[in-house]
CSV table of C-alpha atoms in Angstrom, one decimal:
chain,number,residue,atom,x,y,z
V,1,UNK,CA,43.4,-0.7,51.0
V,2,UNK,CA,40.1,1.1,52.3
V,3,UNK,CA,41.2,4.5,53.8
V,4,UNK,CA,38.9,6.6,56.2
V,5,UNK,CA,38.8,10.3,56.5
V,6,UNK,CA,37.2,12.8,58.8
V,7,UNK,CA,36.6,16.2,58.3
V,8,UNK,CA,35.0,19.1,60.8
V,9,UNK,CA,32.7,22.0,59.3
V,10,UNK,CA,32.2,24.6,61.9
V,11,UNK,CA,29.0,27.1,61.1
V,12,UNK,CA,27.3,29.5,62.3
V,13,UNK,CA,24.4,27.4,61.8
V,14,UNK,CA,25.0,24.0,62.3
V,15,UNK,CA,28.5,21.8,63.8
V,16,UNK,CA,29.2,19.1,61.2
V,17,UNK,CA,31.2,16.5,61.1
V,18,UNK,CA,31.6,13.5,58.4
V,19,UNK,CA,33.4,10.4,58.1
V,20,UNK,CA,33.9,8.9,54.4
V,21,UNK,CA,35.5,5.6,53.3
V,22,UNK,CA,37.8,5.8,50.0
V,23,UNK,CA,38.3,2.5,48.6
V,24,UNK,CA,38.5,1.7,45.0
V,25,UNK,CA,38.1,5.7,43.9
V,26,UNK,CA,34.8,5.8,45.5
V,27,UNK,CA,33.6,7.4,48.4
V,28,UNK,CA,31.2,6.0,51.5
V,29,UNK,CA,29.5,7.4,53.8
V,30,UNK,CA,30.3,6.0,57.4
V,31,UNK,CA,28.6,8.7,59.9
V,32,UNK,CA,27.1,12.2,60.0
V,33,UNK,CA,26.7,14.1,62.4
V,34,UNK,CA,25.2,17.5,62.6
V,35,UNK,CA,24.6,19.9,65.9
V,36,UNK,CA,23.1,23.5,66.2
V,37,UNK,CA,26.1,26.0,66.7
V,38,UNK,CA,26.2,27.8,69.9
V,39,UNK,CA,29.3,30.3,70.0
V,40,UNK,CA,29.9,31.3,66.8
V,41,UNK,CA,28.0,34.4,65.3
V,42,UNK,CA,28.8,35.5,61.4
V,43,UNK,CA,31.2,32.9,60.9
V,44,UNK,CA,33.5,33.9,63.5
V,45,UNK,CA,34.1,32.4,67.2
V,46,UNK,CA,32.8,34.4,69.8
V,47,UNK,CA,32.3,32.2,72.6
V,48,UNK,CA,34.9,29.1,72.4
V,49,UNK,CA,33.4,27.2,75.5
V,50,UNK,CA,30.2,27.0,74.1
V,51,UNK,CA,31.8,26.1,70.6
V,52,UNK,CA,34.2,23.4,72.1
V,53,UNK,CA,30.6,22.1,74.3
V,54,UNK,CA,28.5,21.8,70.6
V,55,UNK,CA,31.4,20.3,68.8
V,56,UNK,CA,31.8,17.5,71.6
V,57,UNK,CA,28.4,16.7,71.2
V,58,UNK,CA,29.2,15.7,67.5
V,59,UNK,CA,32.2,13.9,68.5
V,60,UNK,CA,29.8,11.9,70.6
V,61,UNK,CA,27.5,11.2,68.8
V,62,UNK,CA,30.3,10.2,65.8
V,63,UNK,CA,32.2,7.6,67.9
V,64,UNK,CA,28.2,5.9,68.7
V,65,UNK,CA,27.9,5.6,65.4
V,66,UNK,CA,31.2,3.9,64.2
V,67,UNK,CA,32.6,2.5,67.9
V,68,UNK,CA,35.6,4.8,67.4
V,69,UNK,CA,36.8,7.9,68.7
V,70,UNK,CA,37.7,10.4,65.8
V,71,UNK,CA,41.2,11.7,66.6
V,72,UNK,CA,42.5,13.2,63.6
V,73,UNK,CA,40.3,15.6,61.5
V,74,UNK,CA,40.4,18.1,58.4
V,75,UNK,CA,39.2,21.3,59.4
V,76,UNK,CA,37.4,23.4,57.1
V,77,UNK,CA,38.0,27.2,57.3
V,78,UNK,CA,36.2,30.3,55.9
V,79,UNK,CA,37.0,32.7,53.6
V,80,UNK,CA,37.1,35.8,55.7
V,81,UNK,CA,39.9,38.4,54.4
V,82,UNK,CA,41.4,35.7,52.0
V,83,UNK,CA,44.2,36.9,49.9
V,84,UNK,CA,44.7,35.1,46.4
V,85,UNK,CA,48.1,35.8,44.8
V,86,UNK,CA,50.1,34.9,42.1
V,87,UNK,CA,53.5,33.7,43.0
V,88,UNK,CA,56.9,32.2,41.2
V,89,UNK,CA,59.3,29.5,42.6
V,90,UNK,CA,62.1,27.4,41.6
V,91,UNK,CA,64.5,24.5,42.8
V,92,UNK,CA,67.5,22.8,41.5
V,93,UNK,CA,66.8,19.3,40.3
V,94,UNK,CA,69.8,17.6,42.9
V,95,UNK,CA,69.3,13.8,42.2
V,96,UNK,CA,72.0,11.5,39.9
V,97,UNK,CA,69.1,11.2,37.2
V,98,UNK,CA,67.9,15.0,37.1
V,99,UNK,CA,64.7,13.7,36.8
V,100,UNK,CA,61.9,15.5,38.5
V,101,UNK,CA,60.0,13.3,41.7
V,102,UNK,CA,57.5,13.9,43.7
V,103,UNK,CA,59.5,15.7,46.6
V,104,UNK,CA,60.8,18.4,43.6
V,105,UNK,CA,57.1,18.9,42.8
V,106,UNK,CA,56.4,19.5,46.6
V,107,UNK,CA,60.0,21.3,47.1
V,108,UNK,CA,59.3,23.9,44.7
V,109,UNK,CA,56.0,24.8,45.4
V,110,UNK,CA,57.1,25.4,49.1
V,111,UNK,CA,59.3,27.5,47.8
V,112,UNK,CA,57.2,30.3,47.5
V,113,UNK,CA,56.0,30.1,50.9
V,114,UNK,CA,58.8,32.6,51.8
V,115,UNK,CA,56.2,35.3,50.6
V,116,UNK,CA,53.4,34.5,53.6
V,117,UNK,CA,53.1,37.6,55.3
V,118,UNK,CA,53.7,37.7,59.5
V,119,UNK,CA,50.0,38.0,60.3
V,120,UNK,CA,48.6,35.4,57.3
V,121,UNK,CA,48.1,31.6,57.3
V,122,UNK,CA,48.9,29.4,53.8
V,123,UNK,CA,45.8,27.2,53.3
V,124,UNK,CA,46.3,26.9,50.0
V,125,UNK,CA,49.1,26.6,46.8
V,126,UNK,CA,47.6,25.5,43.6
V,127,UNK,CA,49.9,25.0,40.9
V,128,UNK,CA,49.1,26.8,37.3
V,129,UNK,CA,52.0,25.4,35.5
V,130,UNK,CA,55.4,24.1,35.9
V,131,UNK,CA,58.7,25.4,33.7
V,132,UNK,CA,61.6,23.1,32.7
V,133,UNK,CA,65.0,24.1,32.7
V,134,UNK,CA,68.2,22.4,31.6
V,135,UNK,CA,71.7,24.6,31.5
V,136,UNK,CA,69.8,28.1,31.7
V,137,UNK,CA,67.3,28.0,29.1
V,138,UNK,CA,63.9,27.4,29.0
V,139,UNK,CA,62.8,24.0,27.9
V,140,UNK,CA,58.8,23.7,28.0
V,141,UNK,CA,56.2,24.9,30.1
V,142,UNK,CA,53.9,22.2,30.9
V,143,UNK,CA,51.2,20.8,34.0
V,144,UNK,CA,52.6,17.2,35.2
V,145,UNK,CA,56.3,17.7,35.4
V,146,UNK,CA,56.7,14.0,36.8
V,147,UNK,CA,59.7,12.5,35.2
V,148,UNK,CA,60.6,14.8,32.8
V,149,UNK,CA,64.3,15.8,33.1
V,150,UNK,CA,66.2,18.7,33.8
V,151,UNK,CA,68.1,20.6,36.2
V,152,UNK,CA,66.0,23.0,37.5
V,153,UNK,CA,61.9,23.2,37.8
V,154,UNK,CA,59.8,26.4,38.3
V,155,UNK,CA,56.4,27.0,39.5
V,156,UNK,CA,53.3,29.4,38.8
V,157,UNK,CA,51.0,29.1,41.5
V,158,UNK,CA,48.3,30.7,43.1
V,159,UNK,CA,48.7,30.6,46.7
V,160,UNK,CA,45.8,31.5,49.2
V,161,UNK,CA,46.2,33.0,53.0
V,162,UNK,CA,43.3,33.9,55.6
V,163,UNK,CA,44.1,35.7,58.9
V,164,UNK,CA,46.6,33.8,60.9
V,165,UNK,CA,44.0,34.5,64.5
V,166,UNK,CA,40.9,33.1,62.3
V,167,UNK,CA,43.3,29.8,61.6
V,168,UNK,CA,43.9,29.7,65.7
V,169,UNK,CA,40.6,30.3,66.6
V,170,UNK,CA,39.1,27.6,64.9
V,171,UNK,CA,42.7,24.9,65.6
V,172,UNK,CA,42.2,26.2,69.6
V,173,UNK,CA,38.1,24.9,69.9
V,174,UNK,CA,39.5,21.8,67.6
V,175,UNK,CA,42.4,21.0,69.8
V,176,UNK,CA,40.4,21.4,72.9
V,177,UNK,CA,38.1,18.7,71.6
V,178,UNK,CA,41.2,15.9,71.7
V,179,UNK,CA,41.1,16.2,67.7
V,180,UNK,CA,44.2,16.9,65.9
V,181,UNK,CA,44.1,19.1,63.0
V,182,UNK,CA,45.7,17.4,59.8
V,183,UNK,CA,44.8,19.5,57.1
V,184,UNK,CA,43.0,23.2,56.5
V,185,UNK,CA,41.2,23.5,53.4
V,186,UNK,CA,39.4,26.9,52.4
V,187,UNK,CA,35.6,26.2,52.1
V,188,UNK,CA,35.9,27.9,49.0
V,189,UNK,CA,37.8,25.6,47.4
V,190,UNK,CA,36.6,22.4,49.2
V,191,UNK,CA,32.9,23.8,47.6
V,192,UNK,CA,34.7,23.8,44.0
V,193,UNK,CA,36.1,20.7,44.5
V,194,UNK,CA,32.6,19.3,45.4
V,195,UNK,CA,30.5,20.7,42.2
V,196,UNK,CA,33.0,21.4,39.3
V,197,UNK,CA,32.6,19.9,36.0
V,198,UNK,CA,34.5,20.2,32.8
V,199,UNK,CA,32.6,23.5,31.6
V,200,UNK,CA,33.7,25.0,35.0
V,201,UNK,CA,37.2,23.8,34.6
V,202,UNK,CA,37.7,25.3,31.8
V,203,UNK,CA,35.9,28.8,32.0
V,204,UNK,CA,35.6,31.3,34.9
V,205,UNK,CA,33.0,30.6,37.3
V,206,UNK,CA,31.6,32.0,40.4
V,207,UNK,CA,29.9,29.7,43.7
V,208,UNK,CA,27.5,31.4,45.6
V,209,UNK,CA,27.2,29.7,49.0
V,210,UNK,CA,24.3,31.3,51.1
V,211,UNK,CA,24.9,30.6,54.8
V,212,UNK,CA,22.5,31.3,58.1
V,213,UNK,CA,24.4,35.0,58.5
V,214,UNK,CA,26.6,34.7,55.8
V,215,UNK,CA,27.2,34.5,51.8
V,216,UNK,CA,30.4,33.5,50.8
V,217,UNK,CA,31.0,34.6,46.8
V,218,UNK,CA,34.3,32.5,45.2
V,219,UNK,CA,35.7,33.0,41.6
V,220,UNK,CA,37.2,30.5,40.1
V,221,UNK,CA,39.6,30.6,36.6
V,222,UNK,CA,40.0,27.1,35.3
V,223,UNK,CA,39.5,25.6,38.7
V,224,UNK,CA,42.3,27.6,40.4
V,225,UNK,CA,40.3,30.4,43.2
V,226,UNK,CA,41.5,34.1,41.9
V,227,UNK,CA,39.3,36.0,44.6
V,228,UNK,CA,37.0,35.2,47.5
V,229,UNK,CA,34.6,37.6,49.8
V,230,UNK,CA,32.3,36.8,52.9
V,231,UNK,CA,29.2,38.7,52.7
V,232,UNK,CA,27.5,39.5,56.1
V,233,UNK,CA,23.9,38.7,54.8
V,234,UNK,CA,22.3,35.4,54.8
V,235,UNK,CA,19.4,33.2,54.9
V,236,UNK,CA,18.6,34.3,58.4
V,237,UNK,CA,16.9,37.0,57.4
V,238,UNK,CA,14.5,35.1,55.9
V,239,UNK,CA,13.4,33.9,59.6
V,240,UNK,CA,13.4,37.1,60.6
V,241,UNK,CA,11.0,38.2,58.4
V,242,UNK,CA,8.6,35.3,59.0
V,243,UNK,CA,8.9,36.2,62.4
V,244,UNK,CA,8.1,39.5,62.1
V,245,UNK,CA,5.1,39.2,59.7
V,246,UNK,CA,3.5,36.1,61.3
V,247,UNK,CA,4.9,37.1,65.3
V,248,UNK,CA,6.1,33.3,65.7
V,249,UNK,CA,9.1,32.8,67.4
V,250,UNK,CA,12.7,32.6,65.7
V,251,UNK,CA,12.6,28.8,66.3
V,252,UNK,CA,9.3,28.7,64.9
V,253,UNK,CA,9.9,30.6,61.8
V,254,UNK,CA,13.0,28.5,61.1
V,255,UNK,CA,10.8,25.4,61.1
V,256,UNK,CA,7.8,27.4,59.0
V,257,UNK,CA,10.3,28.0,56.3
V,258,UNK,CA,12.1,24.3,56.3
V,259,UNK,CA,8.8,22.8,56.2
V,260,UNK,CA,6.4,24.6,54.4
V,261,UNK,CA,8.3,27.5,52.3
V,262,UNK,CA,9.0,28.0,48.8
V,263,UNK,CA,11.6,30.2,47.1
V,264,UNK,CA,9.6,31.9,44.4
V,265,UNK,CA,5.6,31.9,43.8
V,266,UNK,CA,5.4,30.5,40.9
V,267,UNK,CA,6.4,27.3,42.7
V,268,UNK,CA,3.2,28.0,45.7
V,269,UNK,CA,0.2,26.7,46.2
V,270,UNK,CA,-2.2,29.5,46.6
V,271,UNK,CA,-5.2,27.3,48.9
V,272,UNK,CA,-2.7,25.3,51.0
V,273,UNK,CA,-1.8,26.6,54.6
V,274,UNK,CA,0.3,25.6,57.7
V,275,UNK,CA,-0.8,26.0,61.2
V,276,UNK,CA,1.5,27.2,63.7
V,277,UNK,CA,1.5,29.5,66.8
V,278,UNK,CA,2.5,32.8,67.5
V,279,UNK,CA,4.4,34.4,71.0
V,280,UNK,CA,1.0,34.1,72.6
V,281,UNK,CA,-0.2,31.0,71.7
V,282,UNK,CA,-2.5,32.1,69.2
V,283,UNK,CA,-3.5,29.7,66.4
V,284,UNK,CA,-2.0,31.4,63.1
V,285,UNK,CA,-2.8,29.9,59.5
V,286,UNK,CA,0.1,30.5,56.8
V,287,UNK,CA,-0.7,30.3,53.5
V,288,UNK,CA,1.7,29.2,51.2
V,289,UNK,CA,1.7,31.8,48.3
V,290,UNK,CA,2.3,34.5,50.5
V,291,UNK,CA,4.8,33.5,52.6
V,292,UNK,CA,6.8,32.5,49.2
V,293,UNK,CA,6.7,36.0,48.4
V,294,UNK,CA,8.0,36.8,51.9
V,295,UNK,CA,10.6,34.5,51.4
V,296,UNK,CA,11.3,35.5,47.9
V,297,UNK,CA,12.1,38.6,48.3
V,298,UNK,CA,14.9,38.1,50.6
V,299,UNK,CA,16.2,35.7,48.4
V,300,UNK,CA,16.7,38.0,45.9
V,301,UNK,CA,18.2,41.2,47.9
V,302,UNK,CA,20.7,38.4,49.0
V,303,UNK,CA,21.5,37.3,45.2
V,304,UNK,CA,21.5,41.0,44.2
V,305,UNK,CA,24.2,41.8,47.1
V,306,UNK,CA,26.1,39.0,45.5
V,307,UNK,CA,25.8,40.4,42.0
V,308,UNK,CA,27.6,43.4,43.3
V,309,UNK,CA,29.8,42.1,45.2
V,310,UNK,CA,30.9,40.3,41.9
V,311,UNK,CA,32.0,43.5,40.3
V,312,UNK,CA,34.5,43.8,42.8
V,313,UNK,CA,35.6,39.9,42.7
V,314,UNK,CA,36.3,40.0,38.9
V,315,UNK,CA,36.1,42.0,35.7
V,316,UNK,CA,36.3,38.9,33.7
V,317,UNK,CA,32.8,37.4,32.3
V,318,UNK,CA,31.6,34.8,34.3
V,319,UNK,CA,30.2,31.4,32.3
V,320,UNK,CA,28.6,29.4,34.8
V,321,UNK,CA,27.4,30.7,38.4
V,322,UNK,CA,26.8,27.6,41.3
V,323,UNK,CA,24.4,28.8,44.4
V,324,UNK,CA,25.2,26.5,47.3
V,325,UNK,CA,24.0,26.4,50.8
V,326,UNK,CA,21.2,24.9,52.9
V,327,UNK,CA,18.3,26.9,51.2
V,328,UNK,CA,18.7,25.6,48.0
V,329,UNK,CA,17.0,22.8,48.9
V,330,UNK,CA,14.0,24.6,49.1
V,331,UNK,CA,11.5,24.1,46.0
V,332,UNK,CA,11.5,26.7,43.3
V,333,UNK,CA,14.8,28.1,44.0
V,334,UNK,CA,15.8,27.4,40.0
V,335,UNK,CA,13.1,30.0,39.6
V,336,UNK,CA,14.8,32.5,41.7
V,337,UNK,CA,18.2,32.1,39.9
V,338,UNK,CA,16.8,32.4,36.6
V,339,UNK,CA,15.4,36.1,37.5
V,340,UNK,CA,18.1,36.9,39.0
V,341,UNK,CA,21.2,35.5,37.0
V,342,UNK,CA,19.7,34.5,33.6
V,343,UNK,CA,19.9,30.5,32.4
V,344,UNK,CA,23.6,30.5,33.5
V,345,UNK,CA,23.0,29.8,37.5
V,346,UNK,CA,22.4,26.8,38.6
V,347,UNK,CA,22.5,24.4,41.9
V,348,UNK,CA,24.0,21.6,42.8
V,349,UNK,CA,22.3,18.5,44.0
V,350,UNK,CA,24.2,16.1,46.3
V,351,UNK,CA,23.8,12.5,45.7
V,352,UNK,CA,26.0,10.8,48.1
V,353,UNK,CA,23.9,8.5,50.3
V,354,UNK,CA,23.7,9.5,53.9
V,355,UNK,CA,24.5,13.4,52.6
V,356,UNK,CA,22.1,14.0,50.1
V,357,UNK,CA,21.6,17.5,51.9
V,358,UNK,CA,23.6,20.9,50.4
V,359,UNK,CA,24.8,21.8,53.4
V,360,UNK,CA,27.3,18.9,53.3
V,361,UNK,CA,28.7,20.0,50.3
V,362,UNK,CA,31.6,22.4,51.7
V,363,UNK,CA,32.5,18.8,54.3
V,364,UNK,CA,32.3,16.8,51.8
V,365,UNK,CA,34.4,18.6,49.1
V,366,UNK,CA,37.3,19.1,52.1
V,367,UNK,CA,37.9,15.3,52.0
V,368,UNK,CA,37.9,14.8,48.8
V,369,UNK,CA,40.3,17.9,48.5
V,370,UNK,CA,42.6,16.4,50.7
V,371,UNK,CA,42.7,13.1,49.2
V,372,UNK,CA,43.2,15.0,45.6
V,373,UNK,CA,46.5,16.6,47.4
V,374,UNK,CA,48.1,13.2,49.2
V,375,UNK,CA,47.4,11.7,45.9
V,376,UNK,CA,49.4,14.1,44.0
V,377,UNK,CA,52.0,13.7,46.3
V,378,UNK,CA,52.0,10.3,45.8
V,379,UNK,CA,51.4,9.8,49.2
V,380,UNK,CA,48.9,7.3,51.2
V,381,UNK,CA,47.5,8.3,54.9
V,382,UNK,CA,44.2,7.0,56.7
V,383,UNK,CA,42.9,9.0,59.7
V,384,UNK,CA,42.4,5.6,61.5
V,385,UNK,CA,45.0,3.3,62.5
V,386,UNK,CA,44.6,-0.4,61.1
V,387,UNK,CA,43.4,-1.3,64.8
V,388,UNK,CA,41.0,1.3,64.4
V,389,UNK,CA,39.7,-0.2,61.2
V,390,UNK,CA,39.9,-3.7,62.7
V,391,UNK,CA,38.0,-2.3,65.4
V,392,UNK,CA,35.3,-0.8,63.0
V,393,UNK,CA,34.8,-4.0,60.7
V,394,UNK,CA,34.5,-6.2,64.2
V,395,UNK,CA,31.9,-3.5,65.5
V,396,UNK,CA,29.5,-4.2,62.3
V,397,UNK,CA,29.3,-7.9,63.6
V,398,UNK,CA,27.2,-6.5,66.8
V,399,UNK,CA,24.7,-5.3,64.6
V,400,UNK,CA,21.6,-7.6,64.1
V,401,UNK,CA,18.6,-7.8,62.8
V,402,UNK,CA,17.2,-4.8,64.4
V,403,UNK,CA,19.9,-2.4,63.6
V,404,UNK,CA,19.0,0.9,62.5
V,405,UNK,CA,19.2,2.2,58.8
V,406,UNK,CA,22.8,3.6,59.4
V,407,UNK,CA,24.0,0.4,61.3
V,408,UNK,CA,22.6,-1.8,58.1
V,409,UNK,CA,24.2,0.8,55.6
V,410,UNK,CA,27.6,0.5,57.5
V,411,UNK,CA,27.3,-2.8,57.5
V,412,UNK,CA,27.3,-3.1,53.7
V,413,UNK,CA,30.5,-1.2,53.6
V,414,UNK,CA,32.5,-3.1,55.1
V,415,UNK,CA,31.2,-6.5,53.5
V,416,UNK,CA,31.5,-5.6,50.3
């Protein structure tokens, strides 16, 4: 049976919101939608009415999309102040058969949820390895303790709390919007889930992911997060700097860098320019080499920052480095990462159709997070109701001939 999740990425750049289809292991894009933030300054909520305004707008514009009002979301949050530790559980095995289920699996690893400290919020327990027990000795240490029986099962897991008032902030402007919060997933993990492979999986690795005022750094050992840090640098110093040097507006530089830069000049055209206007009107011609340098260099004191930062994440050697965010999209950035980081940094290219973007990467990664979890579980759950989905397979039937892209697309979905 098809099942449809939604999930809410709140920015200080942009409001996003995505609803996939799962069906047969693969995923669908339904409906996008993406809004300029207004509220929310270096990741954190400093305005909630004007938050709660921007995220309606996306709400709105999701239920034109798809007919349906989203009512049930996964909520992304970031990793300010995230504490990763290393924690031990254990349960008796009480059924007939002492054969480990499902609800032992989830019993024991809520059993080390007794160690969440007053002001902290669990977002996260992922399990390293399980220990089987029978009579008081140690049987085997192993990953998938399904079936297997004994009489009592233990747990080493890593579990992963952020500040109990960043939780609420983010649940209060979510709440306020008529959307229930299911799930929290870190946007660490949900960018890991995204981008990993089996070299990451099995090696320690580190994801960059450059925000507008933010940089988040993540380390990962064998795909379980060990440390986490929000930098207060990002990309929007870049548009600062354009600003500055060409005396454009912010809005302007924004759209100077989207449109015409390049990350490193190697990668520029030294005779081509863009026109564009300053505060006063005046006519200004931007030529593309130089303002690659411009942007370059920012790009690097950001990476650099980062590069420190990692000496405090870790001490272990990191194999493979992942540089997420919006401006990675930007031409010659591979450029950039090999100067700074050597051959072992790389980006990620998104090739889900309707979110072939990187900054739906973190959204995208929740979802499929979540639906990683209910699986393990062995649990089934769809964010719509079957009348809901009923309504969304007679609402393709409106669209004709004329429809737009999207309407065609979502159309496909549902007839095949």
């Amino acid at each position: 049976m098809k099942k449809i999740y939604t999930c809410i990425d709140i920015a200080s750049d942009t409001v996003r919101i995505l609803v996939y289809e799962y069906f047969e292991k693969k995923y669908r894009t339904l409906a996008v939608s993406s809004v300029r933030s207004k509220g929310i300054k270096h990741g954190k909520i400093v305005d909630e009415d004007l938050l709660i305004q921007r995220l309606k707008l996306a709400l709105d514009d999701i239920e034109k999309r798809i007919g349906i009002k989203v009512k049930k979301a996964i909520i992304t949050i970031p990793a300010f102040d995230t504490e990763c530790s290393l924690v031990h559980g254990n349960v008796p095995i009480v059924n007939d058969e002492k054969m480990v289920t499902e609800k032992d699996i989830l019993r024991v690893q809520n059993s080390v949820m007794q160690g969440v400290m007053p002001n902290m919020e669990l977002v996260n327990i992922t399990p390293i390895d399980f220990t089987i027990y029978e009579n008081g000795s140690e049987i085997e240490t192993i990953h998938d303790p399904k079936n297997k029986i004994c009489d009592r099962l233990a747990v080493r897991a890593m579990m992963v709390c952020v500040p109990k008032m960043l939780v609420a902030s983010y649940a209060k402007v979510v709440e306020a919007c008529g959307v229930e919060a299911i799930d929290l997933v870190l946007s660490s993990v949900a960018d890991y889930e995204e981008v990993h492979d089996e070299d990451m999986d099995k090696n320690v690795s580190l994801i960059i992911n450059i925000g507008k005022e933010t940089t988040t750094l993540s380390v990962f050992n064998k795909g379980i997060i060990t440390n986490a840090s929000v930098l207060n640098i990002g990309s929007k110093i870049i548009d600062n700097d354009i600003s500055y040097i060409y005396y454009t507006t912010k809005k302007s530089a924004r759209k100077i860098k989207e449109n015409f830069g390049v990350a490193h000049p190697r990668y520029a055209n030294k005779t081509e320019t863009y026109e564009a206007h300053d505060v006063n009107g005046k006519l200004v011609k931007i030529n593309q080499y130089e303002l690659s340098k411009i942007i370059n260099k920012r790009l690097v004191e950001i990476l650099n920052v980062a590069k420190n930062e990692l000496k405090v994440l870790t001490n272990k050697q990191i194999r493979y480095i992942m540089v997420l965010g919006g401006i990675t999209d930007m031409p010659g950035i591979n450029f950039v990462l090999e100067d700074v980081f050597g051959d072992n940094a790389k980006t990620y290219l998104m090739n889900t159709l309707g979110i072939r973007k990187a900054r739906f990467i973190t959204i995208s990664g929740a979802i499929k997070y979540f639906v990683k979890k209910i699986k393990l579980r062995g649990k089934e759950y769809s964010m719509f109701s079957s009348d809901d989905v009923d309504g969304l397979i007679h609402n393709k039937t409106k669209i004709g001939k004329n429809a737009s892209v999207l309407g065609r697309i979502f159309n496909y979905f549902f007839d095949n």
